[in-house]
Structure formats: C-alpha cells, structure tokens
XYZ file of C-alpha atoms in Angstrom:
699
model
C 85.319 105.611 68.441
C 82.282 107.839 68.046
C 81.577 110.525 70.598
C 77.943 109.475 70.943
C 78.857 105.938 72.028
C 76.283 104.638 74.499
C 78.528 103.194 77.171
C 75.648 101.395 78.856
C 74.962 99.407 75.694
C 78.685 98.988 75.004
C 79.530 97.628 78.435
C 76.497 95.354 78.547
C 77.683 93.806 75.266
C 80.875 92.534 76.896
C 80.625 88.825 77.622
C 80.805 86.823 80.874
C 82.778 83.716 81.820
C 80.224 82.143 84.221
C 76.849 80.669 83.294
C 74.776 81.296 86.432
C 71.595 83.382 86.249
C 72.540 86.120 88.717
C 70.278 88.626 90.415
C 69.505 92.324 90.534
C 70.446 94.911 93.126
C 71.675 98.444 93.652
C 75.225 99.443 94.576
C 76.505 102.839 95.677
C 73.172 103.931 97.112
C 75.415 106.079 99.279
C 79.221 106.467 99.519
C 79.263 104.426 102.736
C 77.899 101.433 100.779
C 81.164 101.225 98.836
C 84.345 101.341 100.918
C 87.726 100.930 99.216
C 90.986 100.531 101.146
C 94.327 100.208 99.401
C 96.571 97.285 100.273
C 100.170 98.458 100.068
C 103.084 96.401 98.783
C 103.669 94.950 102.231
C 100.117 93.562 102.330
C 98.947 96.187 104.849
C 95.666 98.082 104.672
C 96.594 101.755 104.453
C 93.954 102.874 106.940
C 95.828 101.032 109.682
C 96.981 103.653 112.167
C 100.713 104.249 112.366
C 101.638 106.378 115.376
C 105.382 106.334 114.753
C 107.830 104.814 112.269
C 107.784 101.044 112.753
C 108.874 98.004 110.829
C 106.430 96.525 108.358
C 106.225 93.371 110.441
C 105.161 95.444 113.450
C 102.162 96.796 111.560
C 100.767 93.527 110.291
C 98.732 92.369 113.317
C 96.526 95.455 113.039
C 95.290 94.245 109.671
C 93.140 91.676 111.422
C 90.840 94.493 112.520
C 89.766 94.973 108.920
C 90.183 91.816 106.893
C 91.989 88.523 106.989
C 95.182 88.676 104.971
C 97.814 86.039 104.260
C 100.872 86.262 106.440
C 103.472 88.535 104.905
C 106.306 86.585 103.327
C 109.261 88.739 104.300
C 111.596 86.450 102.410
C 110.110 87.443 99.076
C 110.100 91.192 99.554
C 112.277 93.072 97.098
C 115.113 95.426 97.975
C 114.074 99.007 97.364
C 114.884 102.428 98.680
C 118.075 104.060 99.887
C 120.580 103.469 102.637
C 119.761 104.661 106.116
C 121.777 107.667 107.257
C 122.484 106.103 110.638
C 123.469 102.654 109.396
C 124.816 102.956 105.868
C 124.679 99.234 105.154
C 121.000 98.772 105.976
C 118.653 98.166 103.061
C 115.360 100.020 103.352
C 111.949 99.312 101.907
C 110.782 102.421 100.129
C 107.142 101.834 99.151
C 105.193 102.819 102.246
C 107.730 104.578 104.421
C 111.324 104.634 103.322
C 112.486 105.335 106.862
C 111.331 101.910 108.000
C 114.217 99.465 108.066
C 112.954 96.175 106.685
C 116.028 94.108 106.235
C 119.545 94.081 104.839
C 121.684 91.180 104.011
C 125.290 92.319 104.261
C 127.262 89.258 103.353
C 130.636 88.307 104.830
C 132.059 84.801 104.992
C 131.735 82.991 108.311
C 134.782 80.803 107.999
C 138.011 81.180 109.951
C 139.245 83.952 107.672
C 137.392 86.602 109.678
C 138.091 90.121 108.419
C 138.677 93.158 110.553
C 135.227 94.391 109.557
C 133.646 91.177 110.803
C 135.550 91.459 114.059
C 134.098 94.924 114.527
C 130.603 93.526 113.981
C 131.302 90.726 116.420
C 132.282 93.388 118.954
C 128.937 95.094 118.333
C 127.132 91.816 119.005
C 129.072 91.114 122.181
C 128.450 94.643 123.443
C 124.663 94.306 123.083
C 124.069 90.600 123.711
C 124.828 88.678 126.851
C 126.995 85.573 126.631
C 124.095 83.107 126.725
C 122.155 84.901 123.963
C 125.302 85.084 121.823
C 125.859 81.358 122.218
C 122.233 80.590 121.321
C 122.468 82.837 118.263
C 125.656 81.105 117.104
C 124.032 77.699 117.638
C 120.938 78.807 115.702
C 123.117 79.956 112.806
C 125.158 76.748 112.917
C 121.986 74.579 112.863
C 120.604 76.421 109.874
C 123.892 76.147 108.012
C 124.117 72.418 108.727
C 120.553 71.695 107.631
C 121.002 73.952 104.629
C 124.022 71.950 103.516
C 122.299 68.629 104.240
C 119.259 69.693 102.154
C 116.952 67.851 104.541
C 115.176 70.793 106.098
C 112.210 72.753 104.758
C 113.177 76.320 105.570
C 109.624 77.524 105.250
C 108.910 75.586 108.470
C 112.169 76.424 110.241
C 111.737 77.999 113.710
C 112.642 81.603 114.366
C 115.087 82.804 116.987
C 114.257 85.824 119.141
C 116.865 88.083 120.696
C 114.213 89.576 122.930
C 113.152 93.219 123.114
C 115.746 95.931 122.509
C 114.176 99.221 123.542
C 116.849 101.541 122.186
C 116.228 102.232 118.496
C 119.910 102.843 117.651
C 120.936 99.614 119.349
C 118.321 97.728 117.335
C 119.635 99.241 114.104
C 123.216 98.260 114.984
C 122.161 94.719 115.882
C 120.184 94.301 112.649
C 123.253 95.292 110.677
C 125.811 93.316 112.708
C 123.868 90.030 112.684
C 123.214 90.050 108.982
C 126.796 90.916 108.157
C 128.192 88.185 110.363
C 125.645 85.609 109.187
C 124.851 86.325 105.512
C 122.378 83.438 105.312
C 120.140 85.015 108.003
C 117.796 87.970 108.010
C 116.408 89.942 110.927
C 112.977 91.484 111.319
C 111.464 93.603 114.043
C 108.330 92.900 116.023
C 107.422 95.605 118.530
C 111.051 96.328 119.518
C 111.841 92.597 119.420
C 114.472 91.334 116.974
C 113.668 88.002 115.344
C 116.244 86.062 113.318
C 115.213 83.842 110.390
C 116.833 81.956 107.488
C 117.327 84.108 104.382
C 115.486 82.166 101.691
C 116.540 84.532 98.897
C 120.211 83.910 99.653
C 119.531 80.174 99.769
C 117.609 80.323 96.494
C 120.409 82.160 94.708
C 122.903 79.563 95.937
C 120.991 76.993 93.883
C 121.902 79.011 90.781
C 125.415 80.308 91.519
C 128.229 79.551 93.914
C 127.941 80.652 97.524
C 130.851 83.004 96.907
C 128.967 84.741 94.060
C 125.800 84.951 96.140
C 127.831 86.518 98.939
C 129.355 89.139 96.653
C 126.007 89.887 94.999
C 124.314 90.697 98.293
C 127.330 92.789 99.307
C 126.851 94.759 96.110
C 123.147 95.265 96.812
C 123.813 96.516 100.330
C 126.518 98.979 99.249
C 124.086 100.783 96.890
C 126.867 102.677 95.172
C 125.570 104.786 92.297
C 126.888 103.890 88.832
C 128.440 100.679 90.168
C 127.859 97.258 88.630
C 128.131 93.604 89.591
C 129.058 90.831 87.167
C 128.315 87.138 87.620
C 130.858 84.605 86.380
C 130.868 83.812 82.618
C 128.218 81.301 81.628
C 127.714 79.372 78.372
C 124.299 77.966 79.315
C 121.509 80.226 78.007
C 118.786 78.577 80.120
C 120.912 78.947 83.229
C 121.507 82.638 82.485
C 117.778 83.056 81.936
C 117.108 81.570 85.386
C 119.528 84.052 86.986
C 117.923 86.964 85.106
C 114.510 85.786 86.291
C 115.606 85.465 89.919
C 117.241 88.901 90.118
C 114.403 90.691 88.314
C 111.674 88.978 90.320
C 113.300 89.618 93.699
C 115.063 92.936 93.156
C 113.670 94.287 89.876
C 112.612 97.584 91.419
C 116.183 98.252 92.517
C 118.403 96.808 89.773
C 118.311 95.723 86.133
C 120.213 92.906 84.417
C 121.770 92.585 80.980
C 123.800 89.912 79.225
C 127.068 90.788 77.453
C 129.718 88.706 75.669
C 132.747 88.107 77.852
C 135.582 90.574 77.306
C 137.767 87.932 75.634
C 134.893 86.572 73.564
C 135.651 84.463 70.503
C 133.905 81.738 68.548
C 135.665 78.980 70.471
C 134.919 80.685 73.793
C 131.263 81.825 73.563
C 130.936 82.785 77.212
C 128.404 85.418 78.241
C 128.278 87.358 81.493
C 125.291 88.836 83.330
C 125.851 92.373 84.552
C 123.685 93.952 87.237
C 123.300 97.726 87.542
C 121.255 99.894 89.861
C 118.295 101.533 88.198
C 118.450 105.293 87.852
C 116.576 107.060 90.610
C 113.340 108.732 89.704
C 114.439 112.065 91.167
C 118.059 112.915 90.597
C 119.250 116.047 92.293
C 122.756 116.125 90.859
C 126.050 114.887 92.201
C 126.834 115.609 95.793
C 130.221 116.950 96.769
C 131.844 116.215 100.088
C 131.846 119.881 101.018
C 128.355 120.881 100.029
C 125.367 118.565 99.712
C 122.292 119.779 97.896
C 119.294 120.182 100.110
C 117.106 117.088 100.083
C 113.539 117.594 98.843
C 110.980 117.020 101.588
C 108.474 114.212 101.020
C 105.519 113.626 103.312
C 103.505 110.424 103.115
C 99.920 110.130 104.316
C 96.710 108.189 103.840
C 93.919 110.178 102.219
C 90.359 109.352 103.194
C 87.788 110.922 100.917
C 84.032 110.579 100.628
C 82.171 111.279 97.392
C 85.047 113.371 96.051
C 86.549 112.889 92.604
C 90.224 111.904 92.738
C 91.760 114.744 90.736
C 89.467 117.266 92.401
C 90.782 116.093 95.788
C 94.400 116.473 94.647
C 93.703 119.929 93.244
C 92.026 121.040 96.447
C 94.896 119.779 98.605
C 97.434 121.437 96.307
C 95.661 124.788 96.574
C 95.514 124.594 100.379
C 99.183 123.623 100.684
C 100.513 126.094 98.135
C 101.957 123.443 95.776
C 100.925 122.160 92.353
C 98.961 118.950 91.656
C 102.027 117.265 90.137
C 103.721 117.462 93.564
C 101.341 114.682 94.676
C 101.986 111.049 93.851
C 99.784 108.034 94.441
C 99.676 104.351 93.623
C 96.190 104.157 92.107
C 93.042 106.070 91.207
C 89.924 105.701 93.329
C 86.171 105.962 92.789
C 84.265 109.154 93.448
C 80.991 107.773 94.833
C 82.614 105.819 97.647
C 84.592 106.146 100.845
C 88.179 105.493 99.818
C 91.497 105.207 101.623
C 94.694 105.520 99.612
C 98.394 106.137 100.145
C 99.794 109.443 98.905
C 103.052 111.365 99.016
C 103.389 115.138 98.597
C 106.665 116.866 97.797
C 107.912 120.094 99.366
C 105.433 119.886 102.255
C 106.386 119.023 105.831
C 104.254 116.744 108.018
C 103.533 119.721 110.272
C 102.254 121.788 107.334
C 99.966 118.975 106.209
C 98.614 118.527 109.731
C 97.823 122.237 109.888
C 95.116 121.954 107.194
C 93.317 118.939 108.688
C 90.328 120.994 109.876
C 89.976 122.815 106.559
C 89.882 119.688 104.413
C 87.354 117.983 106.694
C 84.791 120.428 105.294
C 85.475 118.877 101.880
C 84.735 115.364 103.262
C 88.416 114.459 103.355
C 90.820 113.403 106.109
C 94.554 112.754 106.258
C 96.031 110.132 108.591
C 99.354 108.308 109.005
C 101.257 111.534 108.262
C 105.018 110.956 108.247
C 108.257 111.841 106.464
C 109.541 109.560 103.693
C 112.381 109.637 101.180
C 110.637 109.564 97.814
C 107.411 109.749 95.832
C 104.985 106.943 95.016
C 104.406 105.650 91.518
C 101.280 104.327 89.829
C 100.858 100.617 90.448
C 102.940 100.657 93.635
C 100.357 98.713 95.600
C 99.357 95.101 96.102
C 95.648 95.616 95.583
C 92.490 96.922 97.217
C 90.094 95.690 99.896
C 86.371 96.295 99.351
C 83.442 96.375 101.780
C 80.268 96.716 99.709
C 76.535 96.810 100.429
C 74.167 95.746 97.617
C 70.600 96.909 98.300
C 67.187 96.264 96.741
C 67.943 92.619 96.018
C 65.566 90.799 93.706
C 65.433 88.075 91.086
C 65.942 88.704 87.421
C 62.750 89.222 85.414
C 60.899 85.919 84.912
C 63.192 84.130 87.353
C 61.168 82.575 90.177
C 63.936 80.644 91.926
C 64.825 81.180 95.573
C 66.714 84.496 95.755
C 69.034 83.355 98.530
C 70.062 80.323 96.449
C 70.611 82.511 93.382
C 72.936 84.777 95.387
C 74.858 81.848 96.877
C 75.246 80.192 93.470
C 76.492 83.399 91.834
C 79.091 84.254 94.472
C 80.442 80.713 94.746
C 80.738 80.474 90.944
C 82.839 83.630 90.704
C 84.825 82.625 93.763
C 85.751 79.367 91.980
C 85.947 80.344 88.319
C 86.856 84.024 88.547
C 85.598 86.934 86.454
C 86.569 88.594 83.184
C 89.175 91.176 84.126
C 87.628 94.153 82.313
C 88.565 97.719 83.122
C 85.597 99.215 84.954
C 83.230 101.793 83.468
C 84.484 104.447 85.900
C 87.799 104.409 84.025
C 85.993 105.900 81.048
C 83.844 108.471 82.846
C 80.617 106.551 83.269
C 77.544 108.683 82.596
C 79.442 111.464 80.844
C 78.791 112.737 77.349
C 82.494 112.597 76.467
C 84.544 109.697 77.775
C 88.184 109.614 78.765
C 89.155 107.173 76.002
C 87.929 109.654 73.371
C 90.239 112.307 74.810
C 93.051 109.752 74.883
C 92.573 108.860 71.222
C 92.701 112.546 70.262
C 95.944 112.976 72.228
C 97.462 109.884 70.588
C 96.697 111.368 67.182
C 98.182 114.733 68.319
C 94.815 116.435 67.854
C 95.491 118.783 70.745
C 92.736 121.335 70.143
C 90.143 118.581 69.721
C 91.328 116.953 72.970
C 90.930 120.247 74.857
C 87.439 120.791 73.487
C 86.454 117.237 74.361
C 87.699 117.799 77.901
C 85.643 120.995 78.169
C 82.472 119.532 76.600
C 79.500 120.235 78.922
C 76.986 117.726 80.178
C 73.266 118.290 79.599
C 72.598 119.538 83.134
C 72.381 123.247 83.891
C 74.863 124.168 86.607
C 77.731 126.707 86.825
C 80.357 124.233 85.590
C 78.419 123.180 82.510
C 77.352 126.745 81.754
C 81.026 127.765 81.779
C 81.963 124.883 79.475
C 79.116 125.703 77.102
C 80.289 129.323 76.973
C 83.822 128.213 76.076
C 82.718 125.982 73.186
C 80.565 128.800 71.834
C 83.138 131.596 72.161
C 86.615 130.041 72.747
C 87.017 132.881 75.246
C 89.304 131.321 77.870
C 89.439 134.447 80.039
C 85.674 134.843 80.097
C 85.228 131.135 80.817
C 87.627 131.431 83.761
C 85.393 134.058 85.335
C 82.464 131.626 85.093
C 84.258 128.427 86.180
C 83.818 127.660 89.928
C 86.976 127.762 92.052
C 86.759 124.088 93.058
C 87.180 122.909 89.434
C 90.947 123.027 89.726
C 91.804 121.057 86.581
C 89.482 123.040 84.343
C 90.756 126.350 85.701
C 94.395 125.334 85.253
C 93.705 124.403 81.632
C 91.806 127.619 80.973
C 94.526 129.772 82.508
C 97.073 128.186 80.174
C 94.764 128.632 77.163
C 94.282 132.305 78.059
C 98.048 132.751 78.239
C 99.117 130.739 75.180
C 96.049 130.796 72.933
C 93.769 128.109 71.492
C 96.182 126.850 68.872
C 97.866 123.455 68.595
C 100.933 124.848 70.381
C 98.804 126.670 72.960
C 96.826 123.520 73.697
C 100.049 121.502 74.089
C 101.185 123.988 76.715
C 97.755 123.834 78.331
C 97.975 120.043 78.696
C 101.215 120.556 80.622
C 99.158 122.246 83.341
C 98.180 118.656 84.225
C 100.683 116.360 85.957
C 102.167 113.542 83.886
C 100.008 110.923 85.634
C 96.877 112.763 84.568
C 98.000 113.297 80.963
C 98.864 109.650 80.498
C 95.632 108.592 82.210
C 93.679 109.522 79.071
C 96.001 107.515 76.810
C 95.627 104.524 79.134
C 91.849 104.927 79.006
C 91.903 104.423 75.237
C 94.146 101.351 75.577
C 91.843 100.023 78.300
C 88.732 100.303 76.175
C 90.398 98.423 73.329
C 91.560 95.735 75.786
C 87.996 95.274 77.077
C 86.735 94.732 73.545
C 89.638 92.384 72.776
C 88.948 90.244 75.859
C 85.270 89.971 74.972
C 86.131 89.091 71.360
C 88.660 86.475 72.498
C 86.168 84.733 74.780
C 83.367 84.929 72.229
C 85.648 83.463 69.532
C 87.476 80.718 71.420
C 85.679 80.402 74.758
C 87.675 78.973 77.661
C 89.904 76.825 75.475
C 93.554 77.870 75.155
C 94.364 77.877 71.444
C 97.391 78.183 69.206
C 98.606 81.769 68.992
C 97.374 82.748 72.470
C 99.814 84.358 74.861
C 100.161 82.839 78.301
C 102.238 83.865 81.294
C 103.843 81.124 83.355
C 104.602 83.286 86.404
C 102.175 83.181 89.308
C 100.875 86.272 91.133
C 101.765 88.426 88.180
C 100.783 92.044 87.757
C 100.255 93.821 84.458
C 103.746 95.167 84.039
C 105.900 92.334 82.787
C 108.082 92.301 79.656
C 107.755 90.385 76.414
C 110.165 87.688 77.533
C 107.691 86.671 80.258
C 104.970 85.708 77.769
C 104.852 82.471 75.819
C 103.132 81.843 72.500
C 100.988 78.705 72.625
C 101.927 76.114 69.999
C 99.653 73.748 68.101
C 101.013 70.822 70.129
C 100.310 72.608 73.409
C 96.756 73.370 72.287
C 96.165 69.721 71.432
C 97.614 68.548 74.749
C 95.614 71.072 76.779
C 98.848 72.216 78.424
C 97.524 75.545 79.687
C 94.305 76.923 81.184
C 92.343 80.061 80.380
C 93.497 81.576 83.687
C 97.020 81.797 82.244
C 96.003 83.617 79.065
C 97.000 87.273 78.756
C 96.157 89.913 76.175
C 98.257 92.963 75.299
C 97.315 96.420 76.513
C 98.254 98.701 73.614
C 101.702 100.281 73.546
C 104.904 100.435 71.522
C 106.562 97.417 73.143
C 103.959 94.661 72.938
C 103.291 91.736 70.625
C 99.927 90.648 69.275
C 98.458 87.122 69.507
C 99.051 85.037 66.400
C 95.447 84.056 65.805
C 92.161 85.817 65.055
C 92.612 88.055 68.099
C 95.842 89.522 66.722
C 94.097 90.320 63.459
C 91.270 91.933 65.425
C 93.745 94.273 67.165
C 95.174 95.396 63.822
C 91.720 96.103 62.426
C 90.832 98.238 65.461
C 94.048 100.261 65.148
C 93.307 100.779 61.467
C 89.743 101.846 62.290
C 91.023 104.447 64.728
C 93.781 105.735 62.451
C 96.612 104.279 64.527
C 97.833 101.457 62.292
C 101.354 102.933 62.044
C 101.342 104.674 65.401
C 104.092 104.040 67.962
C 102.160 105.073 71.093
C 104.448 107.968 71.858
C 103.376 111.612 72.124
C 106.682 113.526 72.191
C 104.933 116.893 72.403
C 103.402 115.869 75.764
C 106.384 113.738 76.877
C 104.208 110.627 76.916
C 105.605 107.183 76.145
C 103.303 104.192 76.452
C 105.212 100.887 76.272
C 102.098 98.777 76.863
C 101.833 95.646 78.974
C 99.887 92.390 79.271
C 96.784 91.737 81.331
C 95.265 88.456 82.442
C 91.855 87.740 80.940
C 90.526 86.269 84.181
C 91.035 87.197 87.829
C 89.738 85.877 91.167
C 88.535 87.754 94.235
C 90.428 86.800 97.404
C 89.348 86.572 101.050
C 85.734 86.742 99.901
C 82.990 86.715 102.530
C 79.328 87.697 102.414
C 76.095 87.720 104.363
C 72.462 88.709 103.876
C 71.109 91.210 106.399
C 67.858 93.025 106.961
C 67.906 96.465 105.438
C 66.955 98.761 108.289
C 66.892 101.747 105.947
C 63.689 100.622 104.179
C 60.115 100.901 105.350
C 59.159 97.391 106.482
C 55.525 98.479 106.852
C 55.000 98.642 103.107
C 51.512 97.662 102.041
C 51.124 93.934 101.531
C 54.511 93.019 103.001
C 55.516 91.211 106.166
C 58.608 91.908 108.219
C 60.130 88.512 107.373
C 59.682 89.349 103.688
C 61.390 92.727 103.980
C 63.994 93.416 101.347
C 67.425 92.293 102.434
C 70.832 93.717 101.613
C 73.951 91.787 100.725
C 77.170 92.642 102.549
C 80.150 91.413 100.572
C 83.876 91.849 101.240
C 86.833 90.790 99.129
C 90.322 91.738 98.000
C 91.366 92.324 94.397
C 94.782 92.647 92.810
C 95.962 96.062 91.690
C 94.190 97.369 88.550
C 91.168 95.079 89.044
C 87.715 96.606 89.440
C 85.164 95.667 92.093
C 82.310 96.839 89.869
C 83.458 94.362 87.212
C 83.615 91.534 89.751
C 80.087 92.436 90.928
C 78.871 92.566 87.325
C 80.027 88.964 86.863
C 78.402 87.913 90.153
C 75.073 89.614 89.514
C 74.979 89.256 85.703
C 73.644 92.755 85.930
C 75.355 95.877 84.597
C 76.476 98.181 87.373
C-alpha cells in the first residue's frame, strides 16, 4: 500500500449496490450538522439523563425524546456482570451501569418438596406482600405454568403482573430475588419503583432443549457466579442437539460463560456420549484471590457520557487524562467517534471517583466537551460494547448531479427509499483511515504488522503540508530525529505525540526504543492501526466481490444464518455455500459475509478467496499470523456483512435559513433547501458510507 495513495480516488472506486442516480450536497458544514449518539446494549441513547441508579427498563421511556426505538426485549438480554453486594443471588447487567439490577433467575423447584431456602423466600414474600397480592401472584404463576405445559399460549403476548410500587430500594431488591427463586420460570423487572412480573422466555426456551431439571440447575449455576466453577449438561450422543445447546448458551449468555464439549468420563467406542461443560469466562481485571480476613481494595470505576464537539477522540481522552491525573489507558469506551461532529458516547475511567470527575466539568467545557450521567460502576467498557449509533444529519447545498435535469425532490426521495429497502455496502468509512491526511492509519498498521517499528513511528510523526506548530515539530523530528528538541516544539494539547516523543527521548529511536514508545499508547489505540489495515483490505474485498459476482450468492461464498449479528462471531457460525445452494437460490446477498483479516478466519472458496491471498502476498503478509508479540497485539479477525440497512430512518426537506435568499436571480421559493435525515445504524457501521450510497456522491 503506497504512502502516496489518493484516498479520494480510492474510495470513489468502491462500488455501490443501488442503481439510482443520487444527488449532490454538503455534509459537516459545521459540527452541529452531524450529531452522533451511541445506543448502548440496552437500546438506550446514552445522552438520556440518568439522575440516579435505575433499572434499564426505567430509562427506556426517555428515549422517545430523541428517536423511536423498538421496545427492549428484556427476555433476550444476556447475563453479565457480578453479584450485588446486598443480594448475592441477583444477576446484574454490567454494560451501562453494573450497579443496576436487571434480573436474576434463581431457580428452585415449585413442587411440594419445598426446601428450607424456599421457605425463607416465601417468608420474605409474605412479609412484603399483602395476602391478596400474594394470592394473585401465585395465581399468575400457576396460569403461566399451566399454559406453558399446554403449549397453547404465545408467551410473547402474555400479560404482565404488577406488584405495585415498592418505594424502599432494599425491599425491592429482596422481592426481586425472592420471587425469581420461588418461581424459576418468571422474571421481574422494575419500572419507576414498580415491580412487574413476566414469563421467563429464556428458561422456557432452554426447556425445549433439555429437561426442566437441567434448566433449573443451569440457572442456579449462573446465579451463583462462583469463580472456577463449572456446570455440566447430561451426556448426549446427538451432535446436532449438542450444537443447539451450544448455540443457545452462547447467544444468550456468551459474555458471561463459555461452552466446550468433552467425551464422557467413561467414554468408550460402544458408549460415545459427549457432555457439554459450561465455565465462567475469566474476568477482564483480576485482582488476585480474596481471603476472608483481608480483601484487596476494589479499583474505582466511574462511568459517564462524554459530549464533545469538533474534538478528535484520542485528543479528548488525552486531555481528560491530563486533567484527572491518570493515563489514557485508564479510559475505556465502546466505539470511536468522528471529530467534525457533536458526539455522545459512553466511557468509563478507572481510579477516578465521580466527585473528582465532576470537579473538572468547568475546565473541560473550554475544550468543547461535557460530561453527564456520572456514576460509579463495577468495571470498564470494551470496544464493541454497544448496540449502535443514532445520527441526526443536515445535508446542505442540495443540487442535481451534473447533466441531470430531473426534479431534485424526486431524486432525493428515490435515493433514500432505495437504500431504505435495499441497504448499502457496509464499507468502513474514510474517517477510519485518516481522511485528508498524508499518511493514513492503515499504512501505520501495516508497518506494525510487519514489525517495522521505526517506520511506524516515523509514519505517525509525518507532517501535513500546512504550516502550524504541530507540523513544524513533526518536520523537525523527521529531519533531526531529535526527540527532546521535538518535545519542546510540540504543543501541549497533542497528548499522543508528546507521550510518544517522551518515550523516544528516554529509550532511543531504535527498534527496541520504538517498541517501548508504542507502549505509551493504550492497547485500544495500538490495535486501532492494525484494524485500520484489515478494514481497508475488507473494503477492497467487498467491492471486488460485488463487481465479480454482483448480488447473486455463489458457490464458495460465506453466509451467516443468524439474524441481528454483529461482526464478532466464530467460524462455526459461518456456512460455505454449496453448488446446489447456489443453483437453488437458497440465500440472499444480505446474508453474505466476508472475513476481516486475522489469524482465526477462513477465506471464501471462490475468486474472492484467491483475491485475499494475492493482497496478502502483495503486502508481504502471505505467511503472517496477525500477531505482534512485541506490542502484545493479537488479531483473531472476524466476519462482516457485505450489506447493512439503516433503521428508524426519517427525513424532511427544509428551507436553509443560513443562506442568503436574496441572491441575484433567485426567488425565495427557489432558495436552496437542506435535507434533515435521521437513522440508526448497527455498531461498526458508518453514516458517511450510508450517505455515500444514498447520494452516489463521495463524502
């Protein structure tokens, strides 16, 4: 990949999936024309105000102030997080605020063999519920159980049962726990201090695969959350049945546990039984074993929503780190955000209290940043830990393409409706590669992959053509390799560059010194450059695939059968299309996925697979395993859908009050209009790419 690649020409060469004409316009005339709001894993916009810890379900109605979202399906939320200190059996949801109790499903049998533990829970219920409410709850549970067994009721439509408002928080926590332990086929959710009881569809779904007894014990195991413990399903000779159990557990609880198949202990050729074992995943941050006498101090984590305007992502993190007296790697986030925009994103910072973060609010406002929804949580965020992003975009200076004399309004309507129906090619956006820069992020990533550490540093510090203090400092470094002198020239706000230069001054500009310098960046930033290289190759692969085979699904393509899939799914989730399936037209182009480079992916078995191998050979990576041990970077790779759809899309044409309607020769009714467009995209999709497909105009 040559350093003088013209990214404008390169990106414009990537193909489209729709055939409409499109139109021209300008985006990002100002940051306020491009507003991005993260949608967290619970389907909530992160700029929704949270005044105090509340249940996810209590926050949902506020979403209507910003965009219409589908109702949250609490039944399909995965178990994550750690047990609550007050109620040890409660399962917590850890993505947005780990202190928010979402639901637990402590399972005990409800037959006549009531244990002492169940009797204690029954006492809890009787102490908090009056006799009438208790009777209604028992009847509700009985009705569900009867209809469950009769298989005549659609549980998706089953009515809820409300216990009414319980103002005391501790009482609510006790009731949540007691109800779900007494009635393992129910779940409870909170709505503004009200406890609502519903059927537990996950428990019901598992009972279609295993016995009710096994389902009961499995959910008991999940609730206990004992480290290093395991759960084993009964021996099973049916491979397809085991596969269905694996799929269920990984889909519902994959962030909490992992599954493996092992031969039964007494395995022999005449008894080929296999068992599925479930183990809890290792925690991201392990602080050592805790003794009964002395527990290690828990690391403080503070969650917040960062609003920034026209500020580069890593610059914002560096600035916050400097103000709070921590390092950039103490911050975690679910996704990267544009610079020239107003963006809202969830973040977590370690070793900083909520009070400390609040104390710098006034200082960071001067940097066009704000922090809201500040609260304590239990753990950090990870990249990809979000459902998607909501966009509110203004496109200005609308006009027809050259030599197109059709009605502009009709052109716009046609373009948007086409993409709404057929989708768009799911390219990584140009901002991922450093649009407009002389050196692009994928070039740095390729150098890192090839362990060319000095080259990667020099690429990172390559100046642009403009004359400003930052570029003058970079130019001085390339001319002299004087890290100390460059530091004196580099402005204070360039936190990343200064951190790198400080390390180079200390360790020298050698391969080893540059390795140490790269460790001045957090892991997420180091691996970002590797991902940029993989992303650029994927873009070219997707364009080649569509140019070669069009929208037809052909033999050797990979497809994914799961719906609502994200990028990160394993090899056993992809299926290689056969010749018979191609002939029968079994699959559609919307199911086709392509690999994003890494050490644990497969290549399509057609011309596209050969294309991948030629690109790796071209870039000197034909035998490379996509691991950089020196920088502690391992890139397993993943699969990405070729096409995606925008959701909740709405748009309108409005008069642009920012233009001069008294222009010579114009009339007010002919004044240039702007297009207001709003939509949601899945995580890792790019609004600029969606707009490119709509407008047929490079952004």
